[in-house]
Coordinates of C-alpha atoms in Angstrom, one line a residue:
Chain A
S1 CA -4.1 14.0 -1.2
Q2 CA -5.6 10.9 -2.6
Q3 CA -4.1 10.0 -6.0
G4 CA -5.5 6.8 -7.3
E5 CA -9.2 5.9 -7.4
E6 CA -10.3 2.4 -8.3
D7 CA -13.6 1.6 -10.0
P8 CA -15.8 -0.3 -9.3
Q9 CA -15.6 -0.4 -5.5
A10 CA -16.9 -3.9 -5.5
L11 CA -17.2 -6.6 -8.1
S12 CA -18.7 -10.1 -7.9
I13 CA -18.2 -12.6 -10.6
Q14 CA -18.5 -16.4 -11.2
E15 CA -15.3 -18.5 -11.4
G16 CA -14.0 -18.7 -14.9
E17 CA -15.2 -15.2 -15.8
N18 CA -12.9 -12.2 -16.5
A19 CA -12.6 -9.4 -14.0
T20 CA -11.8 -5.8 -15.0
M21 CA -10.9 -3.1 -12.6
N22 CA -10.1 0.5 -13.4
C23 CA -7.9 3.1 -11.8
S24 CA -7.8 6.8 -12.4
Y25 CA -5.2 9.3 -11.1
K26 CA -4.7 13.0 -11.1
T27 CA -1.1 14.0 -11.8
S28 CA 1.8 12.9 -13.9
I29 CA 3.3 9.6 -12.9
N30 CA 6.6 7.7 -13.2
N31 CA 4.9 4.3 -13.0
L32 CA 1.7 2.7 -11.9
Q33 CA 1.5 -0.5 -9.9
W34 CA -1.2 -2.9 -8.9
Y35 CA -1.4 -4.7 -5.6
R36 CA -3.6 -7.4 -4.1
Q37 CA -4.7 -7.5 -0.5
N38 CA -6.2 -10.7 1.0
S39 CA -8.3 -10.3 4.1
G40 CA -6.2 -9.5 7.1
R41 CA -3.0 -9.4 5.2
G42 CA -0.6 -6.9 3.8
L43 CA -0.6 -5.8 0.1
V44 CA 1.3 -7.9 -2.4
H45 CA 2.8 -6.4 -5.5
L46 CA 1.3 -7.8 -8.8
I47 CA 2.6 -5.9 -11.7
L48 CA 4.2 -2.6 -12.6
I49 CA 3.7 -0.6 -15.8
R50 CA 6.0 2.3 -16.6
S51 CA 4.6 5.6 -17.9
N52 CA 6.0 4.9 -21.4
E53 CA 4.3 1.5 -21.7
R54 CA 0.8 0.9 -22.8
E55 CA 0.2 -2.7 -21.9
K56 CA 1.8 -5.4 -19.8
H57 CA 1.0 -9.0 -19.2
S58 CA 1.9 -11.4 -16.3
G59 CA 0.3 -14.8 -16.3
R60 CA -3.5 -14.2 -16.1
L61 CA -3.0 -10.5 -15.5
R62 CA -3.2 -7.8 -18.2
V63 CA -2.6 -4.2 -17.3
T64 CA -3.1 -1.2 -19.6
L65 CA -2.1 2.4 -19.1
D66 CA -3.5 5.4 -20.9
T67 CA -1.5 8.5 -19.7
S68 CA -3.6 10.9 -21.8
K69 CA -6.7 9.8 -19.9
K70 CA -4.7 9.3 -16.6
S71 CA -6.2 5.8 -16.3
S72 CA -5.2 2.2 -16.0
S73 CA -7.1 -1.1 -16.1
L74 CA -6.3 -4.5 -14.6
L75 CA -7.8 -7.5 -16.3
I76 CA -7.8 -10.9 -14.5
T77 CA -8.7 -13.6 -17.0
A78 CA -10.3 -17.0 -16.1
S79 CA -10.8 -16.0 -12.5
R80 CA -10.5 -18.4 -9.6
A81 CA -11.9 -18.4 -6.1
A82 CA -8.4 -17.7 -4.8
D83 CA -8.5 -14.4 -6.7
T84 CA -11.0 -13.1 -4.1
A85 CA -9.2 -10.1 -2.6
S86 CA -9.0 -6.3 -2.7
Y87 CA -7.0 -4.8 -5.6
F88 CA -5.3 -1.5 -5.4
C89 CA -3.5 0.7 -7.8
A90 CA -0.6 2.8 -6.6
T91 CA 0.9 5.7 -8.5
D92 CA 4.6 6.5 -8.2
L93 CA 4.9 10.2 -8.8
N94 CA 7.8 11.7 -10.7
T95 CA 9.2 12.6 -7.3
G96 CA 10.2 9.0 -7.0
N97 CA 9.2 6.2 -4.6
Q98 CA 6.3 8.2 -3.2
F99 CA 3.4 5.8 -3.6
Y100 CA -0.2 6.9 -3.5
F101 CA -3.0 4.4 -3.2
G102 CA -6.8 4.5 -3.6
T103 CA -9.5 2.6 -1.7
G104 CA -9.3 -0.5 -3.9
T105 CA -11.7 -2.7 -5.7
S106 CA -13.1 -5.6 -3.6
L107 CA -13.3 -8.6 -5.9
T108 CA -15.4 -11.7 -5.0
V109 CA -15.1 -14.8 -7.2
I110 CA -17.9 -17.2 -6.6
P111 CA -17.0 -20.9 -7.0
Chain B
D1 CA 11.2 -16.3 6.0
T2 CA 9.2 -13.2 6.7
A3 CA 10.5 -10.3 4.6
V4 CA 8.8 -7.5 6.4
S5 CA 7.6 -8.2 9.9
Q6 CA 5.8 -6.0 12.2
T7 CA 4.7 -6.4 15.8
P8 CA 2.3 -6.6 17.4
K9 CA -0.4 -7.9 15.1
Y10 CA -3.1 -6.6 17.3
L11 CA -3.0 -3.7 19.7
V12 CA -6.0 -2.7 21.9
T13 CA -5.5 0.2 24.2
Q14 CA -7.3 3.1 25.9
M15 CA -7.4 6.7 24.9
G16 CA -4.6 8.7 26.2
N17 CA -2.1 5.9 26.3
D18 CA 1.2 5.8 24.4
K19 CA 2.1 2.8 22.3
S20 CA 4.7 1.6 19.8
I21 CA 4.7 -0.6 16.7
K22 CA 7.9 -2.2 15.5
C23 CA 8.9 -3.1 12.0
E24 CA 11.9 -5.0 10.6
Q25 CA 12.8 -5.9 7.0
N26 CA 15.4 -8.5 5.9
L27 CA 15.3 -7.6 2.2
G28 CA 18.3 -5.3 2.3
H29 CA 16.1 -2.4 1.2
D30 CA 17.2 1.2 1.9
T31 CA 13.7 2.7 2.3
M32 CA 10.9 2.0 4.8
Y33 CA 7.4 3.4 5.1
W34 CA 4.5 3.6 7.4
Y35 CA 1.0 3.5 5.9
K36 CA -2.4 3.9 7.7
Q37 CA -5.4 2.0 6.3
D38 CA -8.8 3.2 7.5
S39 CA -12.0 1.3 7.8
K40 CA -12.9 2.1 4.2
K41 CA -9.6 0.5 3.1
F42 CA -8.0 3.8 2.0
L43 CA -4.3 3.5 2.4
K44 CA -2.5 6.7 3.2
I45 CA 1.3 7.2 3.4
M46 CA 2.5 8.6 6.7
F47 CA 6.3 8.5 6.7
S48 CA 9.2 7.3 4.7
Y49 CA 12.8 6.8 5.7
N50 CA 15.7 6.3 3.4
N51 CA 18.9 5.1 5.1
K52 CA 17.6 6.2 8.5
E53 CA 16.7 9.7 7.2
L54 CA 13.2 11.0 7.0
I55 CA 12.3 11.7 3.4
I56 CA 8.5 11.8 3.5
N57 CA 6.4 13.3 6.3
E58 CA 2.8 13.6 5.2
T59 CA 0.3 15.7 7.2
V60 CA 0.3 13.5 10.3
P61 CA -0.3 14.7 13.9
N62 CA 3.0 15.2 15.8
R63 CA 1.7 12.6 18.3
F64 CA 3.1 10.1 15.7
S65 CA 6.9 9.8 15.8
P66 CA 8.8 7.4 13.6
K67 CA 12.2 6.2 14.6
S68 CA 14.7 4.4 12.4
P69 CA 17.6 3.0 14.4
D70 CA 19.1 1.4 11.3
K71 CA 17.9 0.9 7.7
A72 CA 16.4 -2.5 8.5
H73 CA 14.1 -1.1 11.3
L74 CA 11.4 1.5 11.4
N75 CA 9.3 1.9 14.5
L76 CA 6.3 4.0 15.1
H77 CA 5.5 5.6 18.4
I78 CA 2.1 7.1 19.1
N79 CA 1.5 9.4 22.0
S80 CA -1.8 10.3 23.6
L81 CA -3.8 7.9 21.5
E82 CA -7.2 9.0 20.2
L83 CA -10.3 7.1 19.0
G84 CA -9.5 8.3 15.5
D85 CA -6.2 6.6 15.5
S86 CA -7.9 3.2 15.3
A87 CA -6.8 1.7 12.0
V88 CA -4.5 -0.9 10.5
Y89 CA -0.9 0.3 10.3
F90 CA 1.3 -1.2 7.6
C91 CA 5.0 -1.1 7.4
A92 CA 6.6 -1.4 3.9
S93 CA 10.0 -1.4 2.4
S94 CA 11.5 -0.8 -1.1
Q95 CA 14.7 0.3 -2.8
L96 CA 14.8 4.0 -3.5
L97 CA 15.0 3.5 -7.2
R98 CA 12.4 4.3 -9.8
N99 CA 10.2 1.3 -10.6
S100 CA 10.9 -0.5 -7.4
P101 CA 7.7 -2.1 -5.8
L102 CA 6.7 -2.0 -2.1
H103 CA 6.9 -5.0 0.1
F104 CA 4.4 -4.9 2.9
G105 CA 4.2 -6.4 6.4
N106 CA 0.9 -8.0 7.5
G107 CA -0.2 -5.0 9.4
T108 CA -1.0 -4.0 13.0
R109 CA -4.6 -3.6 13.9
L110 CA -4.8 -0.8 16.4
T111 CA -8.0 -0.4 18.4
V112 CA -8.4 2.6 20.7
T113 CA -11.2 2.4 23.2

């Protein structure tokens, strides 16, 4: 069954603006990961946040996790045209290495 | 250096045919996966192999048969192809440890006519 759901489905912003994407999930998790998919390519891992962490940073990326609400958010600051892609959250259930993805957020950054 | 490579990149075939997709990883990972991405971009796990043994087998028609000759390879054979099998199939690999990310291939776009 589908585990992660991203919101919004599509997001269009101007270059330099911040982009925020949200992910909700249904059951307990071991960790939550965010991936990027450029058109016609495979998914690329961006960042992982463990279930006992609340916030994590990597360059222009900031991820938060609220296990009580079963939700996570991905913030991309100072967006660039090259950030145009689909972004997916994936939940790793406590069963270990069983990743469930949603349908992604399609981000368009307008130069 | 391509870490996870899958072939072919495109596959166009007719209903009823049998086809295979091959995947190889050179990352030394012990676990490999097949995912199916539909036209709405929903990514669904199909199978997972750890050290050549099947560990995840989601609800997939038995027309789909994965084969792992060694832990660096995971192939997917599909019998009696149907229109609904049209999708992008992704191979991925990881280490079977908690908190280990997935590394994906670039996908095989299968079109069944």
